[in-house]
Amino acid sequence: MRYLVFSDIHSNAEAFERFLAQKKARNVDKILFLGDLVGYGPDPDAVITLFRELPHLKAVRGNHDKVIADLESSALFNPAAAFSAEWSKLKISPANLQYLKKLAKGPQVIDRFVTICHGSTFDEDYYVFSQFEATESFRFMNTSIGFFGHTHFPIIYYLRNDKLDVVPLTENARIKLDRNTRYLINPGSIGQPRDKNPTSSYIIFDSGKMEISFNRFGYEVARTQKKIRDAGLPELLASRLEAGV
Ligand code: ZN
């Protein structure tokens, strides 16, 4: 079984369209999305419309999806995130807003191998940025593999014989998984990469070969930036895209 795993599109239509055109992203058996379809970017409605057409899809909601669907207030967001959330609410069609509202809360167990969540396995909004937080997240996971998003930072944490370690994900990395090891894996972000590399990233997990492949691709950043500026969204949301931060 081949799983396509991706996260954090953040209303970036240029990156999302380029992702959908990736040859490697086709011929998969399951598509797993880890949350934050919208927020920050200039194309919330177009992104939801495209997303809804995906086949074999299992998805969880992100914190931005929740706020923009009016399930939570934007009071805890930083000013740029809050501004873009309020702006996004006005740009999404009623049918797409309904769809956003109904996105599942994580974690979701996909099958006997895989769990997906946005932040962590015990709290959808909790950031897993360190080994300490990864250890907590392993405690609340019942499958051997978990995929998470939220940090926009591609990484693999693994737990073998009660020892936790980390594998960085470098471009085109192929990593063999061990059946006696547990993994928490972040594919990075489609629409707002933050690991100082502005290219988008995603993962393919092949459960037959027990292998993860990590893939990156570029998109027309300047076009997305222009849309952000033309819409009057905060400048930070445009400038960070080319720095990948
Ligand atoms: Zn996000």
PDB file of C-alpha atoms and ligand atoms in Angstrom:
ATOM      1  CA  MET A   1       0.000   0.000   0.000  1.00  0.00           C
ATOM      2  CA  ARG A   2       1.278   3.444  -0.934  1.00  0.00           C
ATOM      3  CA  TYR A   3       0.279   6.422   1.195  1.00  0.00           C
ATOM      4  CA  LEU A   4       0.709  10.001   0.061  1.00  0.00           C
ATOM      5  CA  VAL A   5       1.185  12.182   3.156  1.00  0.00           C
ATOM      6  CA  PHE A   6       1.143  15.971   3.196  1.00  0.00           C
ATOM      7  CA  SER A   7       0.274  18.878   5.458  1.00  0.00           C
ATOM      8  CA  ASP A   8      -0.234  22.621   5.885  1.00  0.00           C
ATOM      9  CA  ILE A   9      -1.370  23.898   2.476  1.00  0.00           C
ATOM     10  CA  HIS A  10      -2.377  27.243   3.991  1.00  0.00           C
ATOM     11  CA  SER A  11      -4.408  28.609   1.073  1.00  0.00           C
ATOM     12  CA  ASN A  12      -1.445  28.468  -1.284  1.00  0.00           C
ATOM     13  CA  ALA A  13      -3.027  27.493  -4.626  1.00  0.00           C
ATOM     14  CA  GLU A  14       0.213  27.684  -6.648  1.00  0.00           C
ATOM     15  CA  ALA A  15       1.982  25.223  -4.348  1.00  0.00           C
ATOM     16  CA  PHE A  16      -1.055  22.949  -4.047  1.00  0.00           C
ATOM     17  CA  GLU A  17      -1.635  22.774  -7.807  1.00  0.00           C
ATOM     18  CA  ARG A  18       2.040  21.994  -8.372  1.00  0.00           C
ATOM     19  CA  PHE A  19       1.804  19.282  -5.718  1.00  0.00           C
ATOM     20  CA  LEU A  20      -1.202  17.695  -7.419  1.00  0.00           C
ATOM     21  CA  ALA A  21       0.729  17.644 -10.697  1.00  0.00           C
ATOM     22  CA  GLN A  22       3.668  15.687  -9.179  1.00  0.00           C
ATOM     23  CA  LYS A  23       4.074  12.380 -10.955  1.00  0.00           C
ATOM     24  CA  LYS A  24       5.199  10.668  -7.758  1.00  0.00           C
ATOM     25  CA  ALA A  25       2.066  11.798  -5.983  1.00  0.00           C
ATOM     26  CA  ARG A  26      -0.120   9.730  -8.316  1.00  0.00           C
ATOM     27  CA  ASN A  27      -0.865   5.993  -8.169  1.00  0.00           C
ATOM     28  CA  VAL A  28      -1.240   5.962  -4.425  1.00  0.00           C
ATOM     29  CA  ASP A  29      -3.746   3.917  -2.441  1.00  0.00           C
ATOM     30  CA  LYS A  30      -4.421   6.385   0.346  1.00  0.00           C
ATOM     31  CA  ILE A  31      -4.053  10.142   0.629  1.00  0.00           C
ATOM     32  CA  LEU A  32      -3.467  11.450   4.150  1.00  0.00           C
ATOM     33  CA  PHE A  33      -3.715  15.139   5.000  1.00  0.00           C
ATOM     34  CA  LEU A  34      -2.526  16.433   8.376  1.00  0.00           C
ATOM     35  CA  GLY A  35      -4.389  19.735   8.665  1.00  0.00           C
ATOM     36  CA  ASP A  36      -4.341  23.453   7.886  1.00  0.00           C
ATOM     37  CA  LEU A  37      -5.922  23.651   4.485  1.00  0.00           C
ATOM     38  CA  VAL A  38      -6.407  27.375   4.982  1.00  0.00           C
ATOM     39  CA  GLY A  39      -5.004  30.397   6.824  1.00  0.00           C
ATOM     40  CA  TYR A  40      -2.158  32.780   5.853  1.00  0.00           C
ATOM     41  CA  GLY A  41      -2.444  32.421   2.062  1.00  0.00           C
ATOM     42  CA  PRO A  42      -4.516  34.228  -0.565  1.00  0.00           C
ATOM     43  CA  ASP A  43      -6.637  31.385  -2.054  1.00  0.00           C
ATOM     44  CA  PRO A  44      -8.692  29.696   0.668  1.00  0.00           C
ATOM     45  CA  ASP A  45     -11.753  28.952  -1.460  1.00  0.00           C
ATOM     46  CA  ALA A  46      -9.860  27.601  -4.491  1.00  0.00           C
ATOM     47  CA  VAL A  47      -7.736  25.359  -2.265  1.00  0.00           C
ATOM     48  CA  ILE A  48     -10.761  23.827  -0.509  1.00  0.00           C
ATOM     49  CA  THR A  49     -12.479  23.250  -3.858  1.00  0.00           C
ATOM     50  CA  LEU A  50      -9.429  21.405  -5.239  1.00  0.00           C
ATOM     51  CA  PHE A  51      -8.942  19.470  -2.015  1.00  0.00           C
ATOM     52  CA  ARG A  52     -12.509  18.173  -2.023  1.00  0.00           C
ATOM     53  CA  GLU A  53     -11.871  16.376  -5.306  1.00  0.00           C
ATOM     54  CA  LEU A  54      -9.090  14.166  -3.924  1.00  0.00           C
ATOM     55  CA  PRO A  55      -9.855  10.428  -3.974  1.00  0.00           C
ATOM     56  CA  HIS A  56      -9.101   7.951  -1.122  1.00  0.00           C
ATOM     57  CA  LEU A  57      -8.637  10.883   1.225  1.00  0.00           C
ATOM     58  CA  LYS A  58      -8.410  10.839   5.010  1.00  0.00           C
ATOM     59  CA  ALA A  59      -7.834  14.181   6.670  1.00  0.00           C
ATOM     60  CA  VAL A  60      -7.700  15.885  10.049  1.00  0.00           C
ATOM     61  CA  ARG A  61      -8.317  19.557  10.713  1.00  0.00           C
ATOM     62  CA  GLY A  62      -5.655  22.061  11.737  1.00  0.00           C
ATOM     63  CA  ASN A  63      -5.831  24.965  14.148  1.00  0.00           C
ATOM     64  CA  HIS A  64      -6.318  27.463  11.301  1.00  0.00           C
ATOM     65  CA  ASP A  65      -9.123  25.338   9.808  1.00  0.00           C
ATOM     66  CA  LYS A  66     -10.875  25.398  13.183  1.00  0.00           C
ATOM     67  CA  VAL A  67     -10.644  29.172  13.587  1.00  0.00           C
ATOM     68  CA  ILE A  68     -11.693  29.941  10.014  1.00  0.00           C
ATOM     69  CA  ALA A  69     -14.617  27.497  10.308  1.00  0.00           C
ATOM     70  CA  ASP A  70     -15.677  29.511  13.393  1.00  0.00           C
ATOM     71  CA  LEU A  71     -15.238  26.558  15.725  1.00  0.00           C
ATOM     72  CA  GLU A  72     -12.738  28.551  17.791  1.00  0.00           C
ATOM     73  CA  SER A  73     -11.858  32.239  18.210  1.00  0.00           C
ATOM     74  CA  SER A  74      -8.744  33.813  16.667  1.00  0.00           C
ATOM     75  CA  ALA A  75      -7.896  35.470  20.018  1.00  0.00           C
ATOM     76  CA  LEU A  76      -4.865  33.234  20.620  1.00  0.00           C
ATOM     77  CA  PHE A  77      -3.397  33.762  17.141  1.00  0.00           C
ATOM     78  CA  ASN A  78      -0.566  36.198  16.432  1.00  0.00           C
ATOM     79  CA  PRO A  79      -1.755  39.371  14.625  1.00  0.00           C
ATOM     80  CA  ALA A  80      -0.855  38.209  11.076  1.00  0.00           C
ATOM     81  CA  ALA A  81      -2.558  34.830  11.573  1.00  0.00           C
ATOM     82  CA  ALA A  82      -5.629  36.441  13.149  1.00  0.00           C
ATOM     83  CA  PHE A  83      -5.918  39.015  10.367  1.00  0.00           C
ATOM     84  CA  SER A  84      -5.663  36.369   7.654  1.00  0.00           C
ATOM     85  CA  ALA A  85      -8.169  34.125   9.468  1.00  0.00           C
ATOM     86  CA  GLU A  86     -10.786  36.890   9.601  1.00  0.00           C
ATOM     87  CA  TRP A  87     -10.034  37.783   5.959  1.00  0.00           C
ATOM     88  CA  SER A  88     -10.333  34.133   4.886  1.00  0.00           C
ATOM     89  CA  LYS A  89     -13.782  33.739   6.455  1.00  0.00           C
ATOM     90  CA  LEU A  90     -15.107  36.321   3.993  1.00  0.00           C
ATOM     91  CA  LYS A  91     -13.589  34.604   0.956  1.00  0.00           C
ATOM     92  CA  ILE A  92     -14.901  31.046   1.376  1.00  0.00           C
ATOM     93  CA  SER A  93     -18.188  29.899  -0.160  1.00  0.00           C
ATOM     94  CA  PRO A  94     -20.880  28.623   2.250  1.00  0.00           C
ATOM     95  CA  ALA A  95     -20.509  25.067   0.920  1.00  0.00           C
ATOM     96  CA  ASN A  96     -16.744  25.085   1.385  1.00  0.00           C
ATOM     97  CA  LEU A  97     -17.110  26.574   4.880  1.00  0.00           C
ATOM     98  CA  GLN A  98     -19.440  23.718   5.753  1.00  0.00           C
ATOM     99  CA  TYR A  99     -16.838  21.274   4.472  1.00  0.00           C
ATOM    100  CA  LEU A 100     -14.157  22.940   6.609  1.00  0.00           C
ATOM    101  CA  LYS A 101     -16.385  22.741   9.702  1.00  0.00           C
ATOM    102  CA  LYS A 102     -16.778  19.007   9.237  1.00  0.00           C
ATOM    103  CA  LEU A 103     -13.094  18.113   8.933  1.00  0.00           C
ATOM    104  CA  ALA A 104     -12.287  15.439  11.504  1.00  0.00           C
ATOM    105  CA  LYS A 105     -10.561  16.184  14.787  1.00  0.00           C
ATOM    106  CA  GLY A 106      -7.263  14.354  15.180  1.00  0.00           C
ATOM    107  CA  PRO A 107      -5.856  11.937  16.001  1.00  0.00           C
ATOM    108  CA  GLN A 108      -7.433   9.513  13.530  1.00  0.00           C
ATOM    109  CA  VAL A 109      -6.328   5.901  13.303  1.00  0.00           C
ATOM    110  CA  ILE A 110      -6.160   5.058   9.589  1.00  0.00           C
ATOM    111  CA  ASP A 111      -5.388   1.330   9.782  1.00  0.00           C
ATOM    112  CA  ARG A 112      -3.242  -1.086  11.786  1.00  0.00           C
ATOM    113  CA  PHE A 113      -0.052   0.788  10.778  1.00  0.00           C
ATOM    114  CA  VAL A 114      -0.879   4.447  10.768  1.00  0.00           C
ATOM    115  CA  THR A 115      -2.282   7.276  12.907  1.00  0.00           C
ATOM    116  CA  ILE A 116      -2.569  10.871  11.661  1.00  0.00           C
ATOM    117  CA  CYS A 117      -2.816  14.074  13.691  1.00  0.00           C
ATOM    118  CA  HIS A 118      -2.207  17.799  13.240  1.00  0.00           C
ATOM    119  CA  GLY A 119      -0.137  18.708  16.320  1.00  0.00           C
ATOM    120  CA  SER A 120       0.312  15.681  18.571  1.00  0.00           C
ATOM    121  CA  THR A 121      -1.479  12.418  19.285  1.00  0.00           C
ATOM    122  CA  PHE A 122      -2.902  13.796  22.552  1.00  0.00           C
ATOM    123  CA  ASP A 123      -3.747  17.385  21.582  1.00  0.00           C
ATOM    124  CA  GLU A 124      -4.416  18.554  18.041  1.00  0.00           C
ATOM    125  CA  ASP A 125      -2.949  22.010  18.790  1.00  0.00           C
ATOM    126  CA  TYR A 126       0.229  20.905  20.615  1.00  0.00           C
ATOM    127  CA  TYR A 127       3.543  21.474  18.774  1.00  0.00           C
ATOM    128  CA  VAL A 128       6.036  18.604  18.593  1.00  0.00           C
ATOM    129  CA  PHE A 129       9.300  20.504  18.239  1.00  0.00           C
ATOM    130  CA  SER A 130      11.595  18.509  20.508  1.00  0.00           C
ATOM    131  CA  GLN A 131      12.419  15.014  21.683  1.00  0.00           C
ATOM    132  CA  PHE A 132      10.523  15.693  24.899  1.00  0.00           C
ATOM    133  CA  GLU A 133       7.333  16.518  23.022  1.00  0.00           C
ATOM    134  CA  ALA A 134       7.832  13.557  20.675  1.00  0.00           C
ATOM    135  CA  THR A 135       8.156  11.228  23.681  1.00  0.00           C
ATOM    136  CA  GLU A 136       4.824  12.505  25.007  1.00  0.00           C
ATOM    137  CA  SER A 137       3.225  11.992  21.604  1.00  0.00           C
ATOM    138  CA  PHE A 138       4.482   8.375  21.371  1.00  0.00           C
ATOM    139  CA  ARG A 139       2.808   7.614  24.703  1.00  0.00           C
ATOM    140  CA  PHE A 140      -0.605   8.367  23.259  1.00  0.00           C
ATOM    141  CA  MET A 141      -0.211   6.486  19.967  1.00  0.00           C
ATOM    142  CA  ASN A 142      -1.324   2.895  19.444  1.00  0.00           C
ATOM    143  CA  THR A 143       0.029   2.276  15.931  1.00  0.00           C
ATOM    144  CA  SER A 144       3.690   1.947  14.996  1.00  0.00           C
ATOM    145  CA  ILE A 145       3.655   4.941  12.655  1.00  0.00           C
ATOM    146  CA  GLY A 146       2.226   8.403  13.260  1.00  0.00           C
ATOM    147  CA  PHE A 147       2.220  11.316  10.854  1.00  0.00           C
ATOM    148  CA  PHE A 148       1.921  14.840  12.218  1.00  0.00           C
ATOM    149  CA  GLY A 149       2.042  18.399  10.882  1.00  0.00           C
ATOM    150  CA  HIS A 150       1.641  21.835  12.514  1.00  0.00           C
ATOM    151  CA  THR A 151       5.364  22.732  12.849  1.00  0.00           C
ATOM    152  CA  HIS A 152       5.967  22.831   9.057  1.00  0.00           C
ATOM    153  CA  PHE A 153       9.317  21.183   9.792  1.00  0.00           C
ATOM    154  CA  PRO A 154      10.156  17.862   8.104  1.00  0.00           C
ATOM    155  CA  ILE A 155      11.589  15.333  10.562  1.00  0.00           C
ATOM    156  CA  ILE A 156      11.398  11.737  11.756  1.00  0.00           C
ATOM    157  CA  TYR A 157      11.463  10.841  15.461  1.00  0.00           C
ATOM    158  CA  TYR A 158      11.848   7.167  16.226  1.00  0.00           C
ATOM    159  CA  LEU A 159      11.621   5.043  19.325  1.00  0.00           C
ATOM    160  CA  ARG A 160      13.580   1.796  19.504  1.00  0.00           C
ATOM    161  CA  ASN A 161      14.087  -0.182  22.732  1.00  0.00           C
ATOM    162  CA  ASP A 162      12.805   2.823  24.709  1.00  0.00           C
ATOM    163  CA  LYS A 163      15.451   5.060  23.166  1.00  0.00           C
ATOM    164  CA  LEU A 164      14.320   8.106  21.212  1.00  0.00           C
ATOM    165  CA  ASP A 165      16.269   9.477  18.253  1.00  0.00           C
ATOM    166  CA  VAL A 166      15.857  11.767  15.260  1.00  0.00           C
ATOM    167  CA  VAL A 167      16.476  11.478  11.527  1.00  0.00           C
ATOM    168  CA  PRO A 168      16.581  14.716   9.546  1.00  0.00           C
ATOM    169  CA  LEU A 169      14.742  14.579   6.236  1.00  0.00           C
ATOM    170  CA  THR A 170      16.939  15.718   3.385  1.00  0.00           C
ATOM    171  CA  GLU A 171      15.825  16.120  -0.208  1.00  0.00           C
ATOM    172  CA  ASN A 172      15.107  12.816  -1.988  1.00  0.00           C
ATOM    173  CA  ALA A 173      15.838  10.842   1.185  1.00  0.00           C
ATOM    174  CA  ARG A 174      14.639   7.245   1.201  1.00  0.00           C
ATOM    175  CA  ILE A 175      14.453   5.744   4.635  1.00  0.00           C
ATOM    176  CA  LYS A 176      13.866   2.083   5.409  1.00  0.00           C
ATOM    177  CA  LEU A 177      11.610   1.569   8.402  1.00  0.00           C
ATOM    178  CA  ASP A 178      12.157  -1.178  10.910  1.00  0.00           C
ATOM    179  CA  ARG A 179       9.199  -3.277  12.024  1.00  0.00           C
ATOM    180  CA  ASN A 180      10.304  -3.204  15.666  1.00  0.00           C
ATOM    181  CA  THR A 181      10.617   0.554  15.810  1.00  0.00           C
ATOM    182  CA  ARG A 182       7.941   3.213  16.232  1.00  0.00           C
ATOM    183  CA  TYR A 183       7.946   6.422  14.207  1.00  0.00           C
ATOM    184  CA  LEU A 184       6.532   9.934  14.331  1.00  0.00           C
ATOM    185  CA  ILE A 185       6.999  11.597  10.979  1.00  0.00           C
ATOM    186  CA  ASN A 186       6.398  15.134   9.771  1.00  0.00           C
ATOM    187  CA  PRO A 187       6.300  15.683   5.975  1.00  0.00           C
ATOM    188  CA  GLY A 188       6.880  19.454   6.229  1.00  0.00           C
ATOM    189  CA  SER A 189       4.500  21.851   4.512  1.00  0.00           C
ATOM    190  CA  ILE A 190       3.013  22.301   1.053  1.00  0.00           C
ATOM    191  CA  GLY A 191       2.126  25.971   1.312  1.00  0.00           C
ATOM    192  CA  GLN A 192       4.438  27.581   3.869  1.00  0.00           C
ATOM    193  CA  PRO A 193       7.733  25.693   4.385  1.00  0.00           C
ATOM    194  CA  ARG A 194       9.648  26.806   7.500  1.00  0.00           C
ATOM    195  CA  ASP A 195      12.927  24.871   7.424  1.00  0.00           C
ATOM    196  CA  LYS A 196      14.778  27.660   5.616  1.00  0.00           C
ATOM    197  CA  ASN A 197      14.025  25.985   2.302  1.00  0.00           C
ATOM    198  CA  PRO A 198      11.203  27.624   0.330  1.00  0.00           C
ATOM    199  CA  THR A 199      10.333  24.476  -1.645  1.00  0.00           C
ATOM    200  CA  SER A 200       7.267  22.462  -0.675  1.00  0.00           C
ATOM    201  CA  SER A 201       7.595  18.958   0.720  1.00  0.00           C
ATOM    202  CA  TYR A 202       5.627  15.736   1.118  1.00  0.00           C
ATOM    203  CA  ILE A 203       6.151  12.057   1.899  1.00  0.00           C
ATOM    204  CA  ILE A 204       5.261   8.772   0.291  1.00  0.00           C
ATOM    205  CA  PHE A 205       5.071   5.794   2.644  1.00  0.00           C
ATOM    206  CA  ASP A 206       5.197   2.355   1.023  1.00  0.00           C
ATOM    207  CA  SER A 207       3.992  -0.174   3.618  1.00  0.00           C
ATOM    208  CA  GLY A 208       5.010  -3.148   1.461  1.00  0.00           C
ATOM    209  CA  LYS A 209       8.623  -2.018   1.211  1.00  0.00           C
ATOM    210  CA  MET A 210       8.449  -0.343   4.642  1.00  0.00           C
ATOM    211  CA  GLU A 211      10.031   2.733   3.126  1.00  0.00           C
ATOM    212  CA  ILE A 212       9.545   6.483   3.427  1.00  0.00           C
ATOM    213  CA  SER A 213      10.519   8.741   0.558  1.00  0.00           C
ATOM    214  CA  PHE A 214      10.790  12.462   1.107  1.00  0.00           C
ATOM    215  CA  ASN A 215      10.172  14.754  -1.847  1.00  0.00           C
ATOM    216  CA  ARG A 216      10.457  18.484  -2.518  1.00  0.00           C
ATOM    217  CA  PHE A 217       9.335  20.673  -5.380  1.00  0.00           C
ATOM    218  CA  GLY A 218       9.376  24.351  -6.230  1.00  0.00           C
ATOM    219  CA  TYR A 219       6.426  26.490  -7.293  1.00  0.00           C
ATOM    220  CA  GLU A 220       5.849  30.063  -8.418  1.00  0.00           C
ATOM    221  CA  VAL A 221       6.486  31.790  -5.093  1.00  0.00           C
ATOM    222  CA  ALA A 222       6.428  35.263  -6.696  1.00  0.00           C
ATOM    223  CA  ARG A 223       2.897  34.711  -7.947  1.00  0.00           C
ATOM    224  CA  THR A 224       1.604  33.741  -4.506  1.00  0.00           C
ATOM    225  CA  GLN A 225       3.444  36.694  -2.976  1.00  0.00           C
ATOM    226  CA  LYS A 226       1.827  39.092  -5.427  1.00  0.00           C
ATOM    227  CA  LYS A 227      -1.621  37.747  -4.578  1.00  0.00           C
ATOM    228  CA  ILE A 228      -0.917  38.161  -0.842  1.00  0.00           C
ATOM    229  CA  ARG A 229       0.183  41.772  -1.370  1.00  0.00           C
ATOM    230  CA  ASP A 230      -2.689  42.592  -3.744  1.00  0.00           C
ATOM    231  CA  ALA A 231      -5.174  41.215  -1.202  1.00  0.00           C
ATOM    232  CA  GLY A 232      -3.772  43.517   1.495  1.00  0.00           C
ATOM    233  CA  LEU A 233      -2.724  40.609   3.707  1.00  0.00           C
ATOM    234  CA  PRO A 234       0.244  41.249   6.081  1.00  0.00           C
ATOM    235  CA  GLU A 235       3.588  41.647   4.232  1.00  0.00           C
ATOM    236  CA  LEU A 236       5.231  39.085   6.518  1.00  0.00           C
ATOM    237  CA  LEU A 237       3.041  36.382   4.960  1.00  0.00           C
ATOM    238  CA  ALA A 238       4.498  37.184   1.531  1.00  0.00           C
ATOM    239  CA  SER A 239       8.152  37.678   2.475  1.00  0.00           C
ATOM    240  CA  ARG A 240       8.455  34.509   4.576  1.00  0.00           C
ATOM    241  CA  LEU A 241       7.543  32.302   1.602  1.00  0.00           C
ATOM    242  CA  GLU A 242      10.757  33.028  -0.295  1.00  0.00           C
ATOM    243  CA  ALA A 243      12.899  32.619   2.814  1.00  0.00           C
ATOM    244  CA  GLY A 244      11.138  29.416   3.838  1.00  0.00           C
ATOM    245  CA  VAL A 245      10.641  30.534   7.433  1.00  0.00           C
TER     246      VAL A 245
HETATM  247 ZN    ZN B   1       0.129  25.257   9.765  1.00  0.00          ZN
END
